[in-house]
Amino acid sequence: MNAWFAKNLVYRGVQFIRREKVLARLEEMRTLQGMPADQLKQLQLEKLRVTLIRAGQQIPYYRELFARYDVVPEEMKLPDEMAAIPLLTKEPLQSNPDDFTGACQTGPISRETTSGTLGNPLVIAVDRHKSAMIRAVMFRNYALYGIGVGDRQARFWGIPTLRRLRYREFIKDSLANRIRLSAFEITEEGLARFARKLRRFKPAYLYGYPSLLYKFSLWMKEHGEKMDDLPLKAVITSGELLHDFQRTTIRQAFHCSVVNEYGTTETGIIAFECPAGNLHINSDHVFLESIQSAPHETPGVLVVTELNNTYNPLIRYRLGDLGCVSDQPCACGSGFPVLQELAGREGSFIKTPDRGQHFSALLSYTFTRGIKQFQAVQDSQEELCVKIVPDGTLNSQMLDSYKYRLAQVLGDQILITFDLVTDIEPESSGKLRYFISNIKA
């Protein structure tokens, strides 16, 4: 579909039917793009206070919580006293969703389901104001790479297994001017078919899980496939941690910028990578905290508060990821703060009997040659099993080298084993986790 037609006829028509003012919100948010850091900070704190006051007045859960902990939003010193509000987890949202909704509903309600990476998907009610703000933030971020509303997208993502839901996704893809490679259809024939489809469709950008884009890029390399004629502006990765080895391979395959996006189904995009290589937090959309369990420990647990949700805002919601929030200036000139040391899930630590714990990112820096894909599983502190899909050049000397390099860090009290497999199945969401810890906290 032509991009102008997709934006001005289809997208505007869908907005009108859904009563969702995305383009109007986008124009408002674009005016903040060049705002200095101190003014952005002031705006964020003003929105934060309004969110807290409204939640305390209109939403049952927060009204009771604030009363119990003597939280008075009008008198709080922000952001320093945010710690007075207990952290929010998925459990109360799942068990008592009606306690989190207020009277400020804008338009109809949609229901979004999270991927449930840790086995507990969450259904979130979203009104039209929140969904419009989420999409406006997305398009503002994408504009950094010249991507506009209605541009053709090739999506590397999961897809529902139920026929009714698959059909709904097909309709959504058609209206959004995009095609999709399903994470559950990765066969030789399926990849070849999608490569032909890409050439015919000529997308302006690719979007998807790093693991799926990486797998397709490896397939291109093995088969001598070239996509030089595609008018690609960028490849945007989301939903998983983007590793350096994946970024390098994807960039070599498509010859364009590979951009990291960090967000959630619950909140939309939290941080987005600028051309200078930093993840900028959308601080007019969320208030992001990094909470260290010990002084000077980094990275900390990421906690988010929504600033553009009047219906059922998440306040100090524990994301389960690790990272650091920094006000350090960026070479790109943006005044938005930076998310640094994004390190994946809280459970992304390899635990050892005598060497403490280590970030699982160690694995991606170790397995650099001879491997298409890997997944490490730890059931106890005494053992680490790594599934490996070899690329044809892997040999016993490489495996011995990898085992030695891991032992140098993890110690000799942990048994490291390798299991060579032909494929590693993604999770039900389509995501692929490179490290799974089954050790109870």
Coordinates of C-alpha atoms in Angstrom, one line a residue:
M1 CA 0.0 0.0 0.0
N2 CA 1.2 3.5 -0.8
A3 CA 2.4 5.3 2.4
W4 CA 0.4 8.5 1.7
F5 CA -2.7 6.4 1.1
A6 CA -2.0 4.3 4.2
K7 CA -1.6 7.4 6.4
N8 CA -4.2 9.9 5.1
L9 CA -7.0 7.5 4.1
V10 CA -6.7 4.2 6.0
Y11 CA -5.0 5.3 9.2
R12 CA -7.0 8.5 9.6
G13 CA -10.2 6.5 8.9
V14 CA -9.3 3.9 11.5
Q15 CA -8.5 6.7 14.0
F16 CA -11.9 8.2 13.4
I17 CA -13.7 4.9 13.9
R18 CA -11.7 4.1 17.0
R19 CA -12.1 7.7 18.4
E20 CA -8.3 7.7 18.9
K21 CA -6.5 11.0 18.2
V22 CA -3.0 9.7 17.5
L23 CA -1.9 12.3 14.9
A24 CA -3.1 15.2 17.1
R25 CA -1.2 13.8 20.1
L26 CA 1.8 13.3 17.9
E27 CA 1.9 17.0 16.9
E28 CA 1.8 17.9 20.6
M29 CA 4.6 15.5 21.5
R30 CA 6.8 16.7 18.6
T31 CA 7.0 20.1 20.2
L32 CA 8.9 18.7 23.1
Q33 CA 11.6 17.0 21.0
G34 CA 14.0 20.0 21.3
M35 CA 13.2 21.0 24.8
P36 CA 16.2 21.4 27.2
A37 CA 16.8 18.8 29.8
D38 CA 15.8 21.0 32.8
Q39 CA 12.5 21.9 31.2
L40 CA 11.7 18.3 30.4
K41 CA 12.5 17.4 34.0
Q42 CA 10.1 20.1 35.3
L43 CA 7.4 18.9 32.9
Q44 CA 7.9 15.3 34.0
L45 CA 7.6 16.2 37.7
E46 CA 4.4 18.3 37.0
K47 CA 2.8 15.4 35.2
L48 CA 3.9 13.0 37.9
R49 CA 2.3 15.0 40.6
V50 CA -1.0 15.3 38.6
T51 CA -0.9 11.6 38.1
L52 CA -0.5 10.8 41.8
I53 CA -3.2 13.3 42.9
R54 CA -5.7 12.0 40.4
A55 CA -4.9 8.4 41.3
G56 CA -5.3 9.1 45.0
Q57 CA -8.7 10.7 44.4
Q58 CA -10.3 8.5 41.8
I59 CA -8.8 5.0 41.9
P60 CA -9.7 2.6 44.7
Y61 CA -6.4 0.8 44.9
Y62 CA -4.3 3.9 45.2
R63 CA -6.8 5.7 47.5
E64 CA -6.5 2.9 50.0
L65 CA -2.7 2.5 49.5
F66 CA -2.0 6.2 50.0
A67 CA -4.2 6.3 53.1
R68 CA -2.4 3.3 54.6
Y69 CA 1.1 4.7 54.0
D70 CA 0.2 8.4 54.8
V71 CA 1.1 9.4 51.2
V72 CA -0.2 12.9 50.4
P73 CA 0.7 13.7 46.7
E74 CA 0.0 17.4 47.1
E75 CA 2.7 17.7 49.8
M76 CA 5.3 15.2 48.4
K77 CA 8.8 16.3 47.6
L78 CA 9.2 14.9 44.1
P79 CA 11.0 12.8 43.0
D80 CA 12.8 12.1 46.3
E81 CA 9.7 10.9 48.2
M82 CA 8.5 8.5 45.5
A83 CA 10.0 5.7 47.6
A84 CA 7.2 6.2 50.2
I85 CA 4.9 4.5 47.7
P86 CA 5.2 0.7 47.7
L87 CA 6.2 -1.1 44.5
L88 CA 3.4 -2.5 42.3
T89 CA 3.6 -6.0 40.9
K90 CA 1.5 -8.0 38.5
E91 CA -0.3 -10.0 41.2
P92 CA -2.8 -7.3 42.4
L93 CA -3.4 -6.2 38.8
Q94 CA -4.3 -9.8 37.9
S95 CA -6.4 -10.6 41.0
N96 CA -8.3 -7.3 41.4
P97 CA -8.2 -5.4 38.0
D98 CA -11.4 -3.3 38.8
D99 CA -9.6 -1.7 41.8
F100 CA -7.2 0.0 39.4
T101 CA -9.8 1.8 37.2
G102 CA -11.1 5.3 37.7
A103 CA -13.8 7.5 36.2
C104 CA -11.6 9.3 33.6
Q105 CA -12.3 6.9 30.8
T106 CA -11.8 8.3 27.3
G107 CA -13.7 6.4 24.6
P108 CA -14.0 2.6 24.3
I109 CA -11.8 0.2 26.2
S110 CA -9.4 -2.3 24.5
R111 CA -7.7 -5.2 26.2
E112 CA -4.1 -5.9 25.6
T113 CA -2.3 -9.1 26.8
T114 CA 1.4 -9.1 27.7
S115 CA 3.7 -11.7 26.4
G116 CA 4.1 -13.4 29.8
T117 CA 7.8 -14.0 29.4
L118 CA 7.9 -15.4 33.0
G119 CA 4.8 -17.5 32.6
N120 CA 2.2 -15.0 33.9
P121 CA 0.6 -13.0 31.1
L122 CA -1.4 -9.9 32.2
V123 CA -4.5 -8.5 30.6
I124 CA -4.5 -4.7 30.6
A125 CA -7.5 -2.4 29.9
V126 CA -6.5 0.5 27.7
D127 CA -8.7 3.5 26.9
R128 CA -8.4 5.6 23.8
H129 CA -6.4 8.4 25.4
K130 CA -3.7 6.0 26.6
S131 CA -3.5 4.1 23.3
A132 CA -3.3 7.4 21.3
M133 CA -0.4 8.6 23.5
I134 CA 1.4 5.2 23.2
R135 CA 1.2 5.4 19.4
A136 CA 2.2 9.1 19.3
V137 CA 5.3 8.3 21.4
M138 CA 6.1 5.5 19.0
F139 CA 5.8 7.6 15.9
R140 CA 7.9 10.4 17.4
N141 CA 10.7 8.0 18.1
Y142 CA 10.5 6.4 14.7
A143 CA 10.8 9.8 13.1
L144 CA 14.4 10.0 14.3
Y145 CA 15.1 7.6 11.4
G146 CA 12.8 9.1 8.8
I147 CA 10.0 6.6 9.4
G148 CA 6.6 8.1 9.1
V149 CA 3.0 7.1 9.8
G150 CA 1.9 4.7 7.0
D151 CA 5.3 3.6 6.0
R152 CA 5.6 -0.1 5.0
Q153 CA 6.7 -2.4 7.8
A154 CA 8.0 -6.0 7.7
R155 CA 7.3 -7.5 11.1
F156 CA 9.3 -10.3 12.6
W157 CA 7.0 -11.3 15.5
G158 CA 4.8 -14.0 17.0
I159 CA 1.2 -14.7 16.0
P160 CA -1.7 -16.2 17.8
T161 CA -2.4 -19.9 17.3
L162 CA -6.2 -19.7 17.3
R163 CA -7.6 -19.1 13.9
R164 CA -10.0 -16.4 15.0
L165 CA -7.1 -14.4 16.6
R166 CA -4.8 -15.1 13.6
Y167 CA -7.4 -13.6 11.3
R168 CA -7.7 -10.5 13.6
E169 CA -3.9 -10.0 13.4
F170 CA -4.1 -10.3 9.6
I171 CA -6.6 -7.5 9.5
K172 CA -4.5 -5.4 11.8
D173 CA -1.4 -6.0 9.6
S174 CA -3.3 -5.1 6.5
L175 CA -4.6 -1.8 8.0
A176 CA -1.1 -1.0 9.4
N177 CA 0.5 -1.5 6.0
R178 CA 2.7 -4.4 7.1
I179 CA 3.6 -8.0 6.4
R180 CA 4.6 -10.5 9.0
L181 CA 7.1 -13.4 9.4
S182 CA 5.8 -15.5 12.3
A183 CA 8.2 -16.8 14.9
F184 CA 6.5 -20.2 14.7
E185 CA 7.0 -20.7 10.9
I186 CA 10.8 -20.7 10.7
T187 CA 11.4 -23.4 8.1
E188 CA 13.6 -23.4 5.1
E189 CA 10.5 -23.0 2.9
G190 CA 9.0 -20.4 5.1
L191 CA 12.1 -18.2 5.2
A192 CA 12.6 -18.4 1.4
R193 CA 8.9 -17.5 0.9
F194 CA 9.2 -14.5 3.2
A195 CA 12.4 -13.3 1.4
R196 CA 10.4 -13.2 -1.9
K197 CA 7.6 -11.4 -0.1
L198 CA 10.1 -8.8 1.3
R199 CA 11.4 -8.0 -2.2
R200 CA 7.9 -7.6 -3.6
F201 CA 6.6 -5.5 -0.6
K202 CA 9.7 -3.3 -0.3
P203 CA 9.3 -2.2 3.3
A204 CA 10.6 1.1 4.6
Y205 CA 11.7 -0.6 7.9
L206 CA 11.8 -3.9 9.7
Y207 CA 10.6 -4.5 13.2
G208 CA 10.8 -7.5 15.5
Y209 CA 12.5 -9.8 18.0
P210 CA 16.3 -9.6 17.7
S211 CA 16.5 -13.4 17.8
L212 CA 14.1 -13.7 14.8
L213 CA 15.8 -11.0 12.8
Y214 CA 19.2 -12.6 13.6
K215 CA 18.0 -16.0 12.4
F216 CA 16.7 -14.6 9.2
S217 CA 20.0 -12.7 8.7
L218 CA 21.9 -15.9 9.2
W219 CA 19.7 -17.6 6.6
M220 CA 20.4 -14.8 4.1
K221 CA 24.1 -15.2 4.7
E222 CA 24.1 -19.0 4.2
H223 CA 22.1 -18.7 1.0
G224 CA 23.8 -15.7 -0.5
E225 CA 20.6 -13.7 -0.3
K226 CA 21.0 -9.9 -0.8
M227 CA 18.4 -7.2 0.1
D228 CA 20.4 -4.3 -1.2
D229 CA 17.4 -3.1 -3.3
L230 CA 15.1 -2.6 -0.3
P231 CA 14.5 1.1 0.7
L232 CA 15.2 0.4 4.3
K233 CA 15.5 3.3 6.7
A234 CA 16.2 1.2 9.8
V235 CA 15.7 -2.2 11.5
I236 CA 14.0 -1.7 14.9
T237 CA 14.4 -4.5 17.5
S238 CA 12.2 -5.0 20.5
G239 CA 10.8 -7.5 22.9
E240 CA 14.2 -9.1 23.8
L241 CA 17.6 -7.9 24.8
L242 CA 19.6 -7.0 21.7
H243 CA 23.1 -8.5 21.8
D244 CA 26.1 -7.1 20.0
F245 CA 26.6 -10.2 17.9
Q246 CA 23.0 -10.0 16.7
R247 CA 23.3 -6.2 15.9
T248 CA 26.4 -6.9 13.8
T249 CA 24.9 -9.7 11.8
I250 CA 21.6 -7.9 11.2
R251 CA 23.4 -4.7 10.1
Q252 CA 25.6 -6.7 7.7
A253 CA 22.5 -8.3 6.2
F254 CA 20.4 -5.2 5.6
H255 CA 23.0 -2.4 5.4
C256 CA 21.1 0.1 7.6
S257 CA 20.9 1.2 11.2
V258 CA 19.9 -1.4 13.8
V259 CA 17.9 0.4 16.5
N260 CA 17.1 -0.8 20.0
E261 CA 13.7 -0.2 21.5
Y262 CA 12.8 -0.9 25.1
G263 CA 9.2 -1.0 26.2
T264 CA 6.3 -3.1 27.4
T265 CA 2.8 -3.9 26.4
E266 CA 1.6 -2.2 29.5
T267 CA 3.3 1.2 28.9
G268 CA 4.4 1.4 25.3
I269 CA 7.9 2.5 24.4
I270 CA 9.9 3.5 27.5
A271 CA 13.2 4.2 25.8
F272 CA 14.4 4.4 22.2
E273 CA 17.9 4.4 20.7
C274 CA 19.1 7.7 19.1
P275 CA 21.5 7.8 16.1
A276 CA 24.4 8.4 18.7
G277 CA 23.7 5.0 20.2
N278 CA 22.0 5.9 23.5
L279 CA 18.6 4.7 24.7
H280 CA 16.6 7.9 25.5
I281 CA 13.8 7.6 28.0
N282 CA 10.5 9.1 27.0
S283 CA 10.4 11.1 30.2
D284 CA 7.2 13.1 29.1
H285 CA 5.5 9.7 28.9
V286 CA 6.9 7.7 31.9
F287 CA 8.8 8.3 35.1
L288 CA 11.5 5.6 35.3
E289 CA 13.4 4.7 38.4
S290 CA 16.4 2.4 38.9
I291 CA 16.3 0.9 42.4
Q292 CA 19.6 -0.6 43.8
S293 CA 19.3 -3.3 46.4
A294 CA 22.6 -2.1 47.9
P295 CA 24.4 1.3 47.8
H296 CA 26.4 2.0 44.6
E297 CA 25.2 -1.3 43.1
T298 CA 24.4 -1.1 39.4
P299 CA 22.3 -1.8 37.5
G300 CA 19.2 -1.5 39.6
V301 CA 15.6 -2.9 39.2
L302 CA 13.6 -0.7 36.8
V303 CA 10.3 0.7 38.1
V304 CA 8.0 2.7 35.9
T305 CA 5.1 5.2 36.5
E306 CA 2.8 6.2 33.6
L307 CA 2.3 9.9 33.1
N308 CA -0.3 9.9 30.2
N309 CA -2.8 7.4 31.6
T310 CA -5.8 9.0 33.3
Y311 CA -7.9 5.8 33.4
N312 CA -5.8 3.2 35.2
P313 CA -2.2 4.4 35.6
L314 CA 0.6 2.1 36.7
I315 CA 2.4 3.7 39.6
R316 CA 5.9 2.4 40.6
Y317 CA 5.3 -0.8 38.6
R318 CA 8.1 -3.3 38.8
L319 CA 9.2 -4.2 35.3
G320 CA 11.4 -7.1 36.2
D321 CA 14.3 -5.7 34.1
L322 CA 17.6 -4.2 35.2
G323 CA 19.2 -0.9 34.1
C324 CA 20.4 2.6 35.2
V325 CA 18.9 6.0 34.6
S326 CA 21.3 8.8 33.7
D327 CA 21.1 12.5 33.1
Q328 CA 24.4 12.5 31.3
P329 CA 24.2 14.6 28.1
C330 CA 24.1 12.8 24.8
A331 CA 26.1 13.7 21.6
C332 CA 22.8 13.7 19.7
G333 CA 21.7 16.9 21.7
S334 CA 18.5 15.4 23.1
G335 CA 17.4 16.6 26.5
F336 CA 15.7 13.3 27.3
P337 CA 17.5 11.2 30.0
V338 CA 19.4 8.0 29.1
L339 CA 18.8 4.4 30.1
Q340 CA 22.2 2.8 30.5
E341 CA 23.4 -0.8 31.3
L342 CA 20.1 -2.4 30.2
A343 CA 20.8 -6.0 31.4
G344 CA 17.6 -8.0 30.9
R345 CA 15.5 -9.6 33.5
E346 CA 16.1 -9.6 37.3
G347 CA 16.7 -13.4 37.0
S348 CA 19.4 -12.9 34.4
F349 CA 22.2 -14.0 36.7
I350 CA 24.3 -17.1 36.5
K351 CA 24.7 -18.2 40.1
T352 CA 27.8 -20.2 41.2
P353 CA 28.8 -22.1 44.4
D354 CA 31.9 -20.1 45.1
R355 CA 32.1 -17.1 42.6
G356 CA 28.9 -15.3 43.4
Q357 CA 26.6 -14.3 40.5
H358 CA 27.3 -12.9 37.0
F359 CA 25.2 -11.3 34.4
S360 CA 24.1 -13.7 31.7
A361 CA 25.4 -11.3 29.1
L362 CA 28.7 -13.0 29.7
L363 CA 27.3 -15.8 27.4
S364 CA 26.9 -13.5 24.4
Y365 CA 30.5 -12.3 24.8
T366 CA 31.7 -15.9 25.0
F367 CA 30.0 -17.6 22.1
T368 CA 31.3 -15.5 19.2
R369 CA 32.1 -18.1 16.5
G370 CA 30.7 -21.3 15.2
I371 CA 27.2 -20.8 16.7
K372 CA 23.9 -19.9 15.1
Q373 CA 22.0 -19.8 18.4
F374 CA 22.3 -20.8 22.0
Q375 CA 20.2 -21.0 25.1
A376 CA 21.7 -21.6 28.6
V377 CA 19.5 -23.2 31.3
Q378 CA 20.5 -23.3 35.0
D379 CA 18.6 -25.6 37.3
S380 CA 21.1 -25.4 40.2
Q381 CA 24.2 -23.5 41.2
E382 CA 26.3 -26.5 40.5
E383 CA 25.4 -26.9 36.8
L384 CA 24.9 -24.8 33.6
C385 CA 23.6 -26.5 30.5
V386 CA 24.0 -24.7 27.2
K387 CA 22.0 -25.7 24.1
I388 CA 23.9 -24.9 20.9
V389 CA 22.8 -24.7 17.3
P390 CA 26.1 -25.0 15.4
D391 CA 26.7 -23.2 12.1
G392 CA 28.9 -25.9 10.5
T393 CA 32.2 -24.5 11.5
L394 CA 32.0 -25.4 15.2
N395 CA 34.5 -27.9 16.4
S396 CA 35.7 -29.6 19.6
Q397 CA 38.5 -27.1 20.0
M398 CA 36.0 -24.2 20.0
L399 CA 33.9 -25.9 22.6
D400 CA 36.9 -26.5 24.8
S401 CA 37.8 -22.9 24.5
Y402 CA 34.3 -21.7 25.4
K403 CA 34.2 -24.0 28.4
Y404 CA 37.6 -22.7 29.6
R405 CA 36.6 -19.0 29.2
L406 CA 33.4 -19.6 31.1
A407 CA 35.2 -21.4 33.9
Q408 CA 37.7 -18.5 34.2
V409 CA 34.7 -16.4 35.3
L410 CA 32.3 -18.9 36.9
G411 CA 34.9 -21.1 38.6
D412 CA 35.5 -24.8 38.6
Q413 CA 32.8 -25.7 41.1
I414 CA 30.1 -25.4 38.4
L415 CA 29.6 -28.1 35.8
I416 CA 29.3 -26.6 32.3
T417 CA 27.8 -28.9 29.6
F418 CA 27.0 -28.3 26.0
D419 CA 24.1 -29.9 24.1
L420 CA 24.3 -29.7 20.3
V421 CA 20.8 -29.4 18.8
T422 CA 19.3 -28.6 15.4
D423 CA 16.9 -25.9 16.7
I424 CA 15.7 -24.0 19.8
E425 CA 12.0 -23.5 20.1
P426 CA 10.8 -20.0 21.0
E427 CA 8.3 -19.4 23.8
S428 CA 4.6 -19.2 23.3
S429 CA 5.0 -15.4 22.7
G430 CA 7.5 -16.0 19.9
K431 CA 10.4 -14.7 22.0
L432 CA 13.6 -16.6 22.6
R433 CA 15.4 -16.3 25.9
Y434 CA 19.1 -16.9 25.8
F435 CA 19.3 -17.6 29.5
I436 CA 16.7 -19.3 31.8
S437 CA 17.3 -19.7 35.5
N438 CA 15.1 -22.2 37.3
I439 CA 16.8 -21.5 40.7
K440 CA 14.3 -20.3 43.2
A441 CA 15.2 -16.9 44.7

